[in-house]
Tab-separated table of C-alpha atoms in Angstrom:
chain	number	residue	atom	x	y	z
R	1	MET	CA	23.463	-3.193	1.257
R	2	SER	CA	20.999	-4.450	3.811
R	3	ARG	CA	18.606	-1.731	5.053
R	4	PRO	CA	19.072	-1.570	8.765
R	5	CYS	CA	16.535	-1.737	11.457
R	6	VAL	CA	17.303	-5.060	12.984
R	7	ALA	CA	15.115	-6.934	15.380
R	8	PRO	CA	16.510	-6.839	18.900
R	9	GLY	CA	18.493	-9.914	19.797
R	10	LEU	CA	18.675	-11.214	16.259
R	11	ARG	CA	22.207	-12.030	15.369
R	12	ALA	CA	23.502	-12.499	11.825
R	13	GLY	CA	24.823	-16.094	12.448
R	14	ALA	CA	21.453	-17.283	14.058
R	15	LEU	CA	20.064	-18.433	10.763
R	16	ALA	CA	23.101	-20.241	9.464
R	17	GLY	CA	23.434	-17.919	6.574
R	18	LEU	CA	20.080	-18.847	5.171
R	19	LEU	CA	17.660	-16.174	6.059
R	20	LEU	CA	18.207	-12.843	7.977
R	21	LEU	CA	15.611	-10.494	9.176
R	22	VAL	CA	16.511	-6.959	8.391
R	23	THR	CA	13.628	-5.079	9.930
R	24	GLY	CA	12.047	-5.485	13.199
R	25	CYS	CA	10.017	-2.323	13.053
R	26	PRO	CA	8.055	-2.392	9.823
R	27	ALA	CA	6.293	0.768	10.716
R	28	SER	CA	9.478	2.647	10.078
R	29	PRO	CA	10.739	3.450	6.539
R	30	PRO	CA	14.024	2.071	5.447
R	31	SER	CA	17.139	4.117	6.490
R	32	VAL	CA	17.951	4.694	2.944
R	33	ALA	CA	15.560	6.978	1.141
R	34	ALA	CA	12.644	5.051	-0.371
R	35	PRO	CA	12.691	5.030	-4.146
R	36	SER	CA	10.457	7.538	-5.762
R	37	THR	CA	9.494	8.902	-9.136
R	38	SER	CA	9.676	12.479	-10.259
R	39	SER	CA	6.402	14.418	-10.580
R	40	ALA	CA	5.319	17.952	-11.271
R	41	SER	CA	4.427	18.469	-7.519
R	42	GLU	CA	8.239	17.923	-6.695
R	43	LEU	CA	9.339	20.941	-8.760
R	44	PRO	CA	10.386	24.145	-6.911
R	45	GLY	CA	7.283	26.379	-6.115
R	46	ARG	CA	4.769	23.552	-6.403
R	47	PRO	CA	2.962	21.978	-3.469
R	48	THR	CA	4.455	18.639	-2.268
R	49	ALA	CA	1.982	15.732	-1.842
R	50	PRO	CA	2.210	13.806	1.569
R	51	PRO	CA	4.334	10.698	1.399
R	52	ALA	CA	2.639	7.602	0.450
R	53	PRO	CA	2.152	5.219	3.337
R	54	VAL	CA	4.588	2.359	3.872
R	55	TYR	CA	3.868	-1.181	5.040
R	56	ALA	CA	3.390	-1.372	8.879
R	57	GLY	CA	2.683	-5.045	9.264
R	58	PRO	CA	-0.494	-6.993	9.267
R	59	PRO	CA	-3.625	-4.722	8.841
R	60	PRO	CA	-6.038	-4.045	11.653
R	61	GLY	CA	-8.913	-6.427	11.446
R	62	ALA	CA	-6.796	-9.168	9.648
R	63	PRO	CA	-7.989	-12.681	10.456
R	64	PRO	CA	-5.929	-14.596	13.073
R	65	THR	CA	-2.813	-16.431	11.809
R	66	ALA	CA	-3.068	-20.110	11.016
R	67	GLY	CA	0.503	-20.501	12.002
R	68	PRO	CA	3.407	-21.696	9.963
R	69	LEU	CA	2.704	-24.331	7.332
R	70	THR	CA	4.694	-27.224	8.498
R	71	SER	CA	2.934	-30.304	7.422
R	72	VAL	CA	1.921	-32.063	4.165
R	73	ARG	CA	-1.834	-32.897	4.375
R	74	GLY	CA	-2.047	-34.629	1.133
R	75	ALA	CA	-0.150	-35.453	-2.061
R	76	VAL	CA	-1.875	-36.249	-5.403
R	77	ASP	CA	-0.263	-37.593	-8.675
R	78	VAL	CA	-2.210	-35.423	-11.218
R	79	SER	CA	-0.189	-36.860	-14.135
R	80	ARG	CA	-2.604	-39.735	-14.101
R	81	ALA	CA	-5.130	-37.462	-15.840
R	82	ILE	CA	-3.147	-38.106	-19.087
R	83	PRO	CA	-1.777	-41.633	-18.712
R	84	GLY	CA	1.200	-42.776	-20.802
R	85	TYR	CA	2.563	-39.282	-21.527
R	86	PHE	CA	4.936	-36.809	-20.105
R	87	THR	CA	2.941	-34.041	-18.731
R	88	ARG	CA	3.210	-30.617	-16.922
R	89	ALA	CA	1.093	-29.221	-14.073
R	90	GLU	CA	0.723	-25.687	-15.333
R	91	ALA	CA	-1.401	-23.786	-12.766
R	92	VAL	CA	-3.576	-24.518	-9.726
R	93	VAL	CA	-6.306	-22.781	-7.695
R	94	GLY	CA	-8.170	-23.607	-4.595
R	95	GLY	CA	-11.654	-25.234	-4.978
R	96	PRO	CA	-14.735	-25.802	-2.784
R	97	ASP	CA	-14.398	-27.967	0.406
R	98	GLY	CA	-10.689	-27.602	0.591
R	99	GLY	CA	-10.101	-29.121	-2.939
R	100	ALA	CA	-8.292	-27.745	-5.926
R	101	PHE	CA	-8.349	-27.388	-9.688
R	102	VAL	CA	-5.176	-28.093	-11.719
R	103	VAL	CA	-4.507	-27.676	-15.441
R	104	VAL	CA	-2.329	-30.546	-16.776
R	105	SER	CA	-0.957	-30.352	-20.240
R	106	PRO	CA	0.770	-33.087	-22.325
R	107	GLU	CA	4.321	-32.563	-23.496
R	108	GLN	CA	3.771	-34.562	-26.677
R	109	PRO	CA	1.176	-34.179	-29.447
R	110	GLY	CA	-2.057	-36.218	-29.097
R	111	PRO	CA	-3.926	-35.851	-25.872
R	112	GLU	CA	-5.872	-32.767	-24.993
R	113	GLN	CA	-5.116	-30.579	-22.009
R	114	GLN	CA	-7.120	-31.301	-18.930
R	115	LEU	CA	-8.809	-29.460	-16.136
R	116	VAL	CA	-8.410	-31.744	-13.089
R	117	THR	CA	-10.639	-31.596	-10.067
R	118	VAL	CA	-8.985	-32.754	-6.793
R	119	SER	CA	-10.741	-33.494	-3.613
R	120	GLY	CA	-9.619	-32.123	-0.216
R	121	ALA	CA	-9.357	-33.967	2.945
R	122	ALA	CA	-12.932	-34.991	3.150
R	123	GLY	CA	-12.590	-36.743	-0.179
R	124	GLY	CA	-9.258	-38.276	0.595
R	125	PHE	CA	-7.117	-36.171	-1.536
R	126	GLY	CA	-7.765	-37.638	-4.950
R	127	ILE	CA	-8.729	-36.993	-8.451
R	128	VAL	CA	-12.467	-36.661	-8.672
R	129	ARG	CA	-12.781	-36.060	-12.511
R	130	SER	CA	-10.856	-34.675	-15.450
R	131	VAL	CA	-12.335	-32.748	-18.348
R	132	PRO	CA	-10.549	-31.699	-21.607
R	133	ILE	CA	-10.359	-28.038	-22.294
R	134	PRO	CA	-9.680	-26.064	-25.553
R	135	ALA	CA	-6.114	-25.745	-26.381
R	136	ILE	CA	-4.162	-22.945	-24.704
R	137	GLU	CA	-0.550	-22.383	-25.785
R	138	ASP	CA	0.815	-21.077	-22.436
R	139	VAL	CA	-1.230	-20.997	-19.212
R	140	SER	CA	-0.839	-17.926	-17.029
R	141	ALA	CA	-3.391	-18.664	-14.192
R	142	LEU	CA	-6.509	-20.320	-12.950
R	143	HIS	CA	-9.375	-18.294	-11.333
R	144	LEU	CA	-12.383	-19.707	-9.513
R	145	LEU	CA	-15.448	-17.771	-10.559
R	146	PRO	CA	-18.571	-17.278	-8.275
R	147	ASP	CA	-20.709	-19.775	-10.229
R	148	GLY	CA	-18.133	-22.523	-9.829
R	149	THR	CA	-16.695	-22.358	-13.250
R	150	VAL	CA	-12.943	-21.851	-13.718
R	151	ALA	CA	-11.232	-19.236	-15.918
R	152	VAL	CA	-8.078	-20.611	-17.536
R	153	THR	CA	-5.981	-17.512	-18.776
R	154	GLY	CA	-2.975	-17.416	-21.038
R	155	ARG	CA	-1.709	-17.312	-24.625
R	156	LEU	CA	-4.272	-18.998	-26.664
R	157	GLN	CA	-2.047	-19.112	-29.571
R	158	SER	CA	1.589	-18.180	-30.169
R	159	ALA	CA	2.238	-14.602	-31.221
R	160	GLY	CA	3.162	-15.627	-34.826
R	161	VAL	CA	-0.132	-17.506	-35.477
R	162	PRO	CA	-2.323	-15.441	-37.848
R	163	GLY	CA	-5.456	-14.416	-35.861
R	164	GLY	CA	-3.934	-15.523	-32.602
R	165	GLY	CA	-4.409	-13.905	-29.233
R	166	TYR	CA	-4.188	-13.861	-25.490
R	167	GLY	CA	-7.423	-14.678	-23.559
R	168	PHE	CA	-9.232	-17.241	-21.361
R	169	HIS	CA	-11.410	-20.271	-21.491
R	170	VAL	CA	-14.264	-20.343	-18.862
R	171	VAL	CA	-14.744	-24.069	-18.138
R	172	ASP	CA	-17.394	-26.017	-16.184
R	173	PRO	CA	-15.326	-28.510	-14.174
R	174	ALA	CA	-18.196	-30.905	-13.975
R	175	ALA	CA	-19.717	-30.812	-17.392
R	176	GLY	CA	-16.685	-30.000	-19.514
R	177	THR	CA	-18.317	-27.239	-21.429
R	178	ALA	CA	-16.193	-24.217	-22.244
R	179	ARG	CA	-16.451	-20.715	-23.565
R	180	THR	CA	-13.535	-18.885	-25.083
R	181	THR	CA	-12.890	-15.101	-24.924
R	182	PRO	CA	-9.858	-13.985	-27.155
R	183	VAL	CA	-8.032	-10.702	-27.086
R	184	PRO	CA	-6.363	-10.598	-30.601
R	185	TYR	CA	-2.710	-9.695	-30.875
R	186	GLY	CA	-3.217	-7.730	-34.037
R	187	ASP	CA	-1.204	-7.908	-37.256
R	188	GLY	CA	2.689	-8.676	-37.215
R	189	ALA	CA	2.872	-9.986	-33.668
R	190	VAL	CA	6.309	-11.418	-33.010
R	191	THR	CA	6.114	-12.036	-29.176
R	192	ALA	CA	3.448	-11.633	-26.597
R	193	PHE	CA	3.284	-11.670	-22.765
R	194	GLY	CA	0.342	-11.613	-20.398
R	195	ARG	CA	-0.955	-11.797	-16.854
R	196	SER	CA	-4.344	-11.954	-15.318
R	197	ALA	CA	-6.027	-11.066	-11.952
R	198	LEU	CA	-9.492	-11.716	-10.700
R	199	ALA	CA	-11.520	-9.010	-8.768
R	200	ALA	CA	-12.354	-9.962	-5.173
R	201	ASP	CA	-16.058	-10.256	-6.061
R	202	GLY	CA	-15.158	-12.489	-9.032
R	203	ARG	CA	-17.114	-10.259	-11.488
R	204	THR	CA	-14.185	-8.637	-13.381
R	205	LEU	CA	-11.175	-10.365	-14.865
R	206	TYR	CA	-8.188	-8.060	-15.522
R	207	LEU	CA	-5.832	-8.925	-18.285
R	208	PHE	CA	-2.324	-7.369	-19.061
R	209	LEU	CA	-1.152	-7.781	-22.567
R	210	SER	CA	2.173	-6.933	-24.168
R	211	VAL	CA	2.615	-7.451	-27.893
R	212	ASN	CA	5.783	-6.725	-29.890
R	213	THR	CA	5.916	-6.467	-33.694
R	214	GLN	CA	8.998	-5.736	-35.818
R	215	ALA	CA	8.179	-2.037	-35.796
R	216	ALA	CA	6.668	-1.309	-32.245
R	217	SER	CA	5.087	-2.658	-29.106
R	218	ARG	CA	1.608	-2.233	-27.835
R	219	GLU	CA	0.825	-2.821	-24.090
R	220	ARG	CA	-2.676	-2.526	-22.484
R	221	LEU	CA	-4.810	-3.380	-19.550
R	222	LEU	CA	-8.365	-4.702	-20.037
R	223	ALA	CA	-11.130	-5.346	-17.622
R	224	VAL	CA	-13.409	-8.051	-18.897
R	225	ASP	CA	-16.736	-9.513	-17.695
R	226	PRO	CA	-15.782	-13.280	-17.353
R	227	ALA	CA	-19.425	-14.336	-17.531
R	228	GLY	CA	-20.121	-12.831	-20.781
R	229	GLY	CA	-16.782	-11.947	-22.228
R	230	GLY	CA	-17.526	-8.279	-22.711
R	231	VAL	CA	-14.760	-5.592	-22.348
R	232	LEU	CA	-15.659	-3.348	-19.554
R	233	ALA	CA	-12.617	-1.031	-19.809
R	234	GLU	CA	-9.398	-0.760	-21.618
R	235	ARG	CA	-6.196	1.357	-21.259
R	236	ASP	CA	-3.257	1.763	-23.421
R	237	LEU	CA	-0.204	1.679	-21.108
R	238	GLY	CA	2.351	3.276	-23.516
R	239	ASP	CA	2.618	6.629	-21.550
R	240	ASP	CA	2.286	4.949	-18.135
R	241	VAL	CA	5.258	2.692	-18.802
R	242	ALA	CA	7.256	5.366	-20.682
R	243	ALA	CA	7.154	7.606	-17.594
R	244	VAL	CA	9.232	5.109	-15.640
R	245	SER	CA	11.056	2.874	-18.088
R	246	GLN	CA	13.028	3.259	-21.344
R	247	VAL	CA	11.744	0.010	-22.718
R	248	PRO	CA	8.322	-1.666	-22.688
R	249	VAL	CA	7.319	-4.098	-19.972
R	250	GLY	CA	7.518	-7.209	-22.237
R	251	HIS	CA	9.025	-10.150	-20.657
R	252	GLU	CA	9.932	-8.214	-17.449
R	253	VAL	CA	6.322	-8.369	-16.342
R	254	ALA	CA	6.322	-9.949	-12.947
R	255	GLY	CA	2.738	-10.026	-11.974
R	256	LEU	CA	-0.734	-8.571	-11.923
R	257	VAL	CA	-2.666	-8.471	-8.595
R	258	ALA	CA	-6.270	-7.376	-7.767
R	259	ARG	CA	-7.024	-4.357	-5.451
R	260	PRO	CA	-9.851	-4.758	-2.803
R	261	GLY	CA	-12.049	-2.090	-4.195
R	262	GLY	CA	-11.597	-2.942	-7.844
R	263	GLY	CA	-8.712	-2.398	-10.214
R	264	VAL	CA	-5.187	-3.819	-10.317
R	265	THR	CA	-1.527	-3.257	-9.600
R	266	LEU	CA	0.976	-4.258	-12.359
R	267	ALA	CA	4.332	-5.268	-11.168
R	268	PHE	CA	7.362	-5.302	-13.554
R	269	ASP	CA	11.059	-4.462	-13.713
R	270	ALA	CA	11.544	-1.092	-15.276
R	271	THR	CA	14.669	0.224	-17.087
R	272	PRO	CA	14.921	3.815	-15.961
R	273	GLU	CA	18.135	4.635	-17.873
R	274	ALA	CA	18.731	3.982	-21.524
R	275	THR	CA	22.541	3.706	-21.037
R	276	ARG	CA	22.300	1.236	-18.065
R	277	ARG	CA	20.844	-2.358	-17.970
R	278	ASP	CA	20.121	-2.059	-14.301
R	279	ARG	CA	16.344	-2.465	-13.440
R	280	VAL	CA	14.101	-1.294	-10.777
R	281	PRO	CA	11.125	-3.388	-9.626
R	282	THR	CA	8.181	-0.984	-10.221
R	283	LEU	CA	4.401	-0.977	-9.400
R	284	LEU	CA	1.720	0.747	-11.368
R	285	THR	CA	-1.704	0.992	-9.805
R	286	PHE	CA	-5.058	1.451	-11.465
R	287	ASP	CA	-8.674	1.681	-10.302
R	288	ALA	CA	-11.632	-0.275	-11.455
R	289	GLN	CA	-11.980	1.995	-14.531
R	290	LEU	CA	-8.220	1.621	-15.042
R	291	ALA	CA	-7.364	5.081	-14.329
R	292	PRO	CA	-4.018	5.495	-12.612
R	293	VAL	CA	-4.072	5.723	-8.740
R	294	GLY	CA	-1.096	7.608	-7.197
R	295	GLU	CA	2.430	7.737	-8.446
R	296	PRO	CA	4.413	4.741	-9.734
R	297	VAL	CA	6.402	3.021	-7.014
R	298	GLY	CA	10.068	2.038	-7.417
R	299	VAL	CA	10.441	-0.800	-4.873
R	300	THR	CA	14.212	-0.654	-4.785
R	301	THR	CA	16.756	1.932	-5.974
R	302	LEU	CA	18.703	1.634	-9.277
R	303	SER	CA	21.904	0.947	-7.430
R	304	GLU	CA	20.389	-2.115	-5.654
R	305	GLY	CA	20.072	-3.989	-8.915
R	306	GLY	CA	16.589	-5.466	-8.196
R	307	GLU	CA	14.902	-8.117	-10.197
R	308	THR	CA	11.551	-9.329	-9.272
R	309	GLN	CA	11.123	-13.149	-8.832
R	310	ALA	CA	7.645	-13.566	-7.398
R	311	VAL	CA	4.598	-11.379	-6.620
R	312	THR	CA	1.514	-12.061	-4.461
R	313	ALA	CA	-1.044	-9.848	-2.769
R	314	GLY	CA	-3.075	-9.756	0.369
R	315	ALA	CA	-6.894	-9.240	0.523
R	316	ASP	CA	-6.251	-5.605	1.420
R	317	GLY	CA	-4.227	-5.022	-1.734
R	318	THR	CA	-0.782	-5.206	-0.124
R	319	VAL	CA	1.640	-6.350	-2.731
R	320	PHE	CA	4.332	-8.768	-1.542
R	321	LEU	CA	7.420	-9.303	-3.720
R	322	VAL	CA	10.620	-11.426	-3.721
R	323	VAL	CA	13.386	-9.252	-5.286
R	324	GLU	CA	16.747	-10.460	-6.191
R	325	VAL	CA	19.522	-7.947	-5.500
R	326	THR	CA	23.164	-7.831	-5.802
R	327	GLU	CA	23.624	-9.840	-2.449
R	328	GLY	CA	20.827	-12.313	-2.171
R	329	ALA	CA	17.105	-11.533	-2.239
R	330	TRP	CA	14.658	-9.546	-0.226
R	331	ILE	CA	10.993	-10.026	0.688
R	332	MET	CA	9.277	-6.634	0.632
R	333	ALA	CA	5.773	-5.311	0.907
R	334	VAL	CA	3.983	-2.272	-0.433
R	335	PRO	CA	0.464	-1.385	0.852
R	336	ASP	CA	-2.314	-0.752	-1.793
R	337	ALA	CA	-1.459	2.604	-3.430
R	338	GLY	CA	1.283	3.098	-0.894
R	339	GLY	CA	5.034	3.561	-1.183
R	340	ALA	CA	8.304	1.509	-0.869
R	341	GLY	CA	9.016	0.458	2.621
R	342	PRO	CA	11.373	-1.636	4.570
R	343	VAL	CA	12.820	-5.025	3.685
R	344	LEU	CA	11.026	-7.766	5.732
R	345	VAL	CA	13.409	-10.621	5.155
R	346	GLN	CA	16.718	-11.117	3.463
R	347	LEU	CA	17.611	-14.376	1.750
R	348	ALA	CA	21.253	-15.235	1.384
R	349	ASP	CA	20.942	-16.931	-1.951
R	350	HIS	CA	19.054	-16.977	-5.203
R	351	LEU	CA	18.155	-20.685	-5.515
R	352	TYR	CA	14.698	-20.779	-3.912
R	353	ASP	CA	13.335	-17.270	-4.368
R	354	TYR	CA	11.099	-17.960	-7.454
R	355	ALA	CA	7.747	-18.393	-5.706
R	356	LEU	CA	5.808	-16.955	-2.799
R	357	SER	CA	2.524	-17.337	-0.881
R	358	VAL	CA	1.329	-15.313	2.140
R	359	GLU	CA	-1.520	-16.186	4.480
R	360	ALA	CA	-4.511	-13.904	4.759
R	361	ALA	CA	-3.131	-12.841	8.276
R	362	GLN	CA	0.083	-11.557	6.612
R	363	VAL	CA	2.136	-13.101	9.440
R	364	TRP	CA	3.431	-16.205	7.706
R	365	ALA	CA	4.857	-16.648	4.201
R	366	LEU	CA	5.848	-19.674	2.283
R	367	LEU	CA	8.877	-20.067	-0.031
R	368	PRO	CA	10.262	-23.070	-1.996
R	369	ALA	CA	13.138	-25.086	-0.337
R	370	TYR	CA	15.431	-27.897	-1.505
R	371	GLU	CA	13.193	-30.268	0.410
R	372	GLY	CA	9.926	-28.710	-0.688
R	373	ALA	CA	8.904	-25.536	1.207
R	374	ARG	CA	9.921	-23.267	4.175
R	375	ALA	CA	7.756	-21.025	6.332
R	376	VAL	CA	8.947	-17.524	7.166
R	377	ASP	CA	7.462	-15.256	9.814
R	378	LEU	CA	7.188	-11.806	8.217
R	379	THR	CA	6.749	-10.019	11.505
R	380	THR	CA	9.557	-11.458	13.552
R	381	GLY	CA	11.959	-13.259	11.180
R	382	GLU	CA	11.443	-16.682	12.700
R	383	ILE	CA	12.347	-19.335	10.269
R	384	ARG	CA	10.923	-22.839	10.475
R	385	GLY	CA	12.632	-25.869	9.271
R	386	PRO	CA	11.908	-27.041	5.627
R	387	VAL	CA	8.664	-29.083	4.929
R	388	ASP	CA	9.782	-32.308	3.170
R	389	VAL	CA	7.161	-33.159	0.488
R	390	GLY	CA	8.398	-36.704	0.478
R	391	CYS	CA	9.945	-37.457	-2.879
R	392	ALA	CA	13.485	-37.515	-4.162
R	393	GLY	CA	14.339	-35.120	-7.020
R	394	GLN	CA	11.289	-32.905	-6.392
R	395	ASP	CA	10.843	-29.589	-8.029
R	396	VAL	CA	8.185	-27.236	-6.515
R	397	ARG	CA	7.064	-25.139	-9.479
R	398	SER	CA	4.674	-22.696	-7.937
R	399	MET	CA	2.511	-22.167	-4.789
R	400	VAL	CA	-0.790	-20.365	-3.955
R	401	ALA	CA	-2.437	-19.655	-0.595
R	402	ALA	CA	-5.637	-21.647	-0.092
R	403	GLY	CA	-7.922	-21.604	3.008
R	404	ASP	CA	-5.565	-21.986	6.055
R	405	GLY	CA	-2.817	-23.594	4.001
R	406	ALA	CA	-1.250	-23.613	0.576
R	407	LEU	CA	-1.256	-25.498	-2.637
R	408	LEU	CA	1.986	-26.557	-4.402
R	409	ILE	CA	2.510	-28.029	-7.823
R	410	GLY	CA	5.786	-29.588	-9.107
R	411	GLU	CA	7.166	-32.854	-10.197
R	412	CYS	CA	8.837	-35.798	-8.620
R	413	ASN	CA	11.090	-38.519	-10.003
R	414	SER	CA	9.035	-41.178	-8.048
R	415	PRO	CA	7.073	-43.358	-8.674
R	416	ARG	CA	7.856	-42.367	-12.297
R	417	THR	CA	10.246	-39.890	-14.014
R	418	ARG	CA	8.678	-36.402	-13.957
R	419	THR	CA	5.546	-37.381	-12.141
R	420	GLN	CA	3.414	-34.188	-11.857
R	421	MET	CA	2.285	-33.561	-8.214
R	422	LEU	CA	-0.118	-31.527	-6.161
R	423	TRP	CA	0.646	-31.074	-2.640
R	424	PHE	CA	-1.648	-29.621	0.071
R	425	LEU	CA	0.219	-27.940	3.019
R	426	GLY	CA	-1.181	-27.017	6.378
R	427	PRO	CA	-0.177	-25.731	9.855
C-alpha cells in the first residue's frame, strides 16, 4: 500500500519497524493517481483545468530550521491552579516571552475553570497567575489575540440545553474580565461539533459548527470579529459537503486551519459512497469571504481506508495531516489550495498518531511517543530517539508549535495521580 519513491539508501529495517520514509522526492506526485473529485471541467468536450500543485517540501523563504526538539526545557504542574480536585488541562497556546496559557477544568462540581498564565524560561517556568473564566462545556482551542487577550473557543453549553450554543470567551489573562460571543445551535439540537481557527493577523476568528437535530443537520462556517463579536461572513456548508460526502461532517471533523491571505481549510473524513463505510480524508478550502477556493481535495483514495488523526498547518497554509490507513499511518502534506501529494512518513502502528506539530521551517515535526514525544524529519526521514518528559504513566494529550519549540499538555501519575502537566520542548 505504501506509495513508492523511497529515499536512496533507506532500508525498510533501518527504523526497527517504527517509522519508514516513503518519499525522498516530495516534488514528485505519488505513483498512484492522486485522489480527485469530479467536476464539470472533466467532462468530455470541456476544458480541463491544470492540476493543482502538490507539496514540494519547505517553501522558498521559510525560516531556518531550529532542529529536532530533543530536550525538555521546563515542566509545570498546572493542576495546582485548582488544588484539591481532579482536573484536566484542556488546551494550550503560546504566550509572550516564551510563556503559555492553559485552560484547566475541574472534573468535579464546585470550582470554576481557570485560564492559567505560565512563564517561560526567563520566569523560571512557573504559574504566574490564574483567573476564572465563564463556564465552557467543551474547549476546542485557545487563540492569542493581538491585544494580549485570549479567545477560548468551544461548546458553551451542551447541545440539548435550551438556548445553548457554540462560541467563545475573550478573556483578559491579567484582569480576569471576559466577554462571551455565542452562536446559538437553534431549536431541537441533539448533538453539536465545532472547530476554530484564528487568521494570521488575529483580526478574524473562524468557526465551524455542525448541529444535528432529529430531523436534519445544519453545518456552517462563520467569520467573526473577536474584538467586537460581530459576524463578518457566514456560509451554509450543506452543498459543499454533499458534493463529496453522503453524510454530514459531524463528528468526523478533524480540524480547521487558517490560510495566509485570509480564509480557512476544513479537514474532515468524507463518506463518498452510501453503501460503504470507508472514508476519505478531505479538505475544503475557503477564502476570507468564505467563498470556495479550488476543488475539494481527497487526501487518500477510498481503497486506502484513511481516517484523519491530527491536523496542523504552516504559515504558508500548507495542511499537514496524520492519516491512519489499513497498514499503519501516514504523515501527508497539501499546499494551500493545492492537491494531494506524496506520503512523507509512514508509521508502523496506530498508538501514537493522534497529535502533530510542525515547526515554521517545515523540516521537523513532532509526534507523541510512549516516553513523551519523538521528532521526525519530514525531508529526509531521519527519526530521533524519544524525548522522555520525565514521569511514569505519562499521557501527552496534545501539542502545539511555539517559537522555536513546542508546548505539550497531558498528565502524570507523579507526584499525584492524574497530575496535569505542561511541558516546554526545545532543540
